[in-house]
């Protein structure tokens, strides 16, 4: 790969890196929240998923960047999701963007299955 005068790499295909479909099983709208409340909402969502027996996808909506508006929650939330991915609490995460917001689409693994015991076999 070579770089052109703008510093961009020739042949770098960014198509498909950002999900624009918005297709997910559920949606978590964090627009208008501060970082502490957004992180708590994500923590609760992940905790509830531990009780579920099926994998599900979730679209997390964040406020879009505003001209001159400073930092958005995109980077700190993204860092948090990557940490959760490394711990196995999330199986996949992709950035999301449309005309009205930015965010992430992530996949939560099924929770712990109840082991078969003599009592629940009857």
Short mmCIF file of C-alpha atoms in Angstrom, two decimals:
data_model
loop_
_atom_site.label_atom_id
_atom_site.label_comp_id
_atom_site.label_asym_id
_atom_site.label_seq_id
_atom_site.Cartn_x
_atom_site.Cartn_y
_atom_site.Cartn_z
CA UNK A 1 0.00 0.00 0.00
CA UNK A 2 1.25 3.48 -0.77
CA UNK A 3 0.17 6.83 0.58
CA UNK A 4 -0.95 9.73 -1.56
CA UNK A 5 -0.23 13.42 -0.77
CA UNK A 6 -3.19 13.60 1.63
CA UNK A 7 -1.74 10.78 3.75
CA UNK A 8 -4.52 8.34 2.80
CA UNK A 9 -3.51 4.83 1.86
CA UNK A 10 -4.28 3.81 -1.69
CA UNK A 11 -6.29 0.62 -1.92
CA UNK A 12 -7.68 0.95 1.62
CA UNK A 13 -11.30 -0.13 1.38
CA UNK A 14 -13.36 1.41 4.20
CA UNK A 15 -16.61 0.12 2.72
CA UNK A 16 -18.32 -2.13 5.22
CA UNK A 17 -16.51 -0.82 8.30
CA UNK A 18 -19.49 1.29 9.39
CA UNK A 19 -22.89 -0.38 9.62
CA UNK A 20 -25.61 1.81 8.13
CA UNK A 21 -28.41 -0.76 8.09
CA UNK A 22 -29.63 -0.22 11.65
CA UNK A 23 -30.83 -3.84 11.72
CA UNK A 24 -30.74 -5.27 15.23
CA UNK A 25 -32.99 -7.27 17.54
CA UNK A 26 -33.18 -4.44 20.05
CA UNK A 27 -32.34 -0.76 20.35
CA UNK A 28 -30.80 1.12 23.26
CA UNK A 29 -31.24 4.86 22.79
CA UNK A 30 -28.61 6.76 24.77
CA UNK A 31 -29.14 10.11 23.06
CA UNK A 32 -29.26 12.98 25.51
CA UNK A 33 -27.50 11.07 28.30
CA UNK A 34 -24.22 11.94 29.95
CA UNK A 35 -21.38 9.40 30.05
CA UNK A 36 -22.12 8.06 33.55
CA UNK A 37 -25.78 7.34 32.75
CA UNK A 38 -24.93 5.88 29.33
CA UNK A 39 -22.37 3.48 30.84
CA UNK A 40 -24.84 2.42 33.53
CA UNK A 41 -27.49 1.68 30.88
CA UNK A 42 -24.99 -0.48 28.99
CA UNK A 43 -23.98 -2.28 32.19
CA UNK A 44 -27.61 -3.08 32.98
CA UNK A 45 -28.23 -4.29 29.41
CA UNK A 46 -25.25 -6.65 29.59
CA UNK A 47 -26.30 -7.91 33.02
CA UNK A 48 -29.86 -8.64 31.82
CA UNK A 49 -28.43 -10.53 28.83
CA UNK A 50 -26.76 -12.99 31.23
CA UNK A 51 -30.26 -14.27 32.03
CA UNK A 52 -31.19 -14.87 28.38
CA UNK A 53 -30.74 -18.14 26.52
CA UNK A 54 -30.26 -16.68 23.03
CA UNK A 55 -27.76 -14.33 21.44
CA UNK A 56 -29.16 -10.96 20.46
CA UNK A 57 -28.02 -7.90 18.57
CA UNK A 58 -28.45 -4.38 19.94
CA UNK A 59 -28.25 -1.02 18.20
CA UNK A 60 -26.90 1.62 20.57
CA UNK A 61 -27.84 5.14 19.48
CA UNK A 62 -25.67 8.10 20.53
CA UNK A 63 -25.96 11.81 19.88
CA UNK A 64 -24.37 12.80 16.55
CA UNK A 65 -21.36 15.11 16.51
CA UNK A 66 -22.25 18.79 16.46
CA UNK A 67 -20.17 21.50 14.83
CA UNK A 68 -18.11 23.10 17.60
CA UNK A 69 -19.83 20.89 20.15
CA UNK A 70 -16.75 19.22 21.61
CA UNK A 71 -16.25 15.52 22.23
CA UNK A 72 -19.17 13.14 21.87
CA UNK A 73 -19.74 9.90 23.77
CA UNK A 74 -18.68 7.85 20.74
CA UNK A 75 -15.04 7.34 21.78
CA UNK A 76 -15.55 6.68 25.52
CA UNK A 77 -18.49 4.33 24.83
CA UNK A 78 -16.45 2.62 22.09
CA UNK A 79 -13.54 2.12 24.52
CA UNK A 80 -15.96 0.63 27.07
CA UNK A 81 -17.43 -1.75 24.48
CA UNK A 82 -13.97 -2.89 23.34
CA UNK A 83 -13.10 -3.68 26.98
CA UNK A 84 -16.35 -5.68 27.29
CA UNK A 85 -15.49 -7.47 24.03
CA UNK A 86 -12.11 -8.49 25.43
CA UNK A 87 -13.83 -9.89 28.55
CA UNK A 88 -16.23 -11.96 26.41
CA UNK A 89 -19.29 -9.99 27.50
CA UNK A 90 -19.85 -8.93 23.87
CA UNK A 91 -19.11 -11.15 20.88
CA UNK A 92 -18.94 -8.50 18.15
CA UNK A 93 -19.18 -4.71 17.88
CA UNK A 94 -19.31 -2.43 14.84
CA UNK A 95 -19.67 1.32 14.54
CA UNK A 96 -23.03 2.55 13.28
CA UNK A 97 -24.04 5.80 11.60
CA UNK A 98 -27.06 7.19 9.81
CA UNK A 99 -28.36 10.70 9.04
CA UNK A 100 -29.57 11.34 12.59
CA UNK A 101 -27.15 9.61 14.95
CA UNK A 102 -24.01 7.59 15.47
CA UNK A 103 -23.49 4.57 17.68
CA UNK A 104 -22.72 0.89 17.63
CA UNK A 105 -24.30 -2.42 16.72
CA UNK A 106 -23.18 -5.14 19.06
CA UNK A 107 -23.90 -8.78 19.65
CA UNK A 108 -24.46 -10.12 23.14
CA UNK A 109 -23.83 -13.82 23.78
CA UNK A 110 -26.44 -16.03 25.41
CA UNK A 111 -26.23 -16.12 29.18
CA UNK A 112 -25.30 -19.02 31.35
CA UNK A 113 -27.44 -22.06 30.76
CA UNK A 114 -28.98 -23.81 33.73
CA UNK A 115 -27.15 -27.13 34.12
CA UNK A 116 -29.28 -30.25 33.90
CA UNK A 117 -30.00 -31.66 37.35
CA UNK A 118 -32.22 -34.47 38.49
CA UNK A 119 -34.80 -31.92 39.73
CA UNK A 120 -35.29 -30.10 36.41
CA UNK A 121 -35.26 -33.28 34.28
CA UNK A 122 -38.60 -34.48 35.71
#
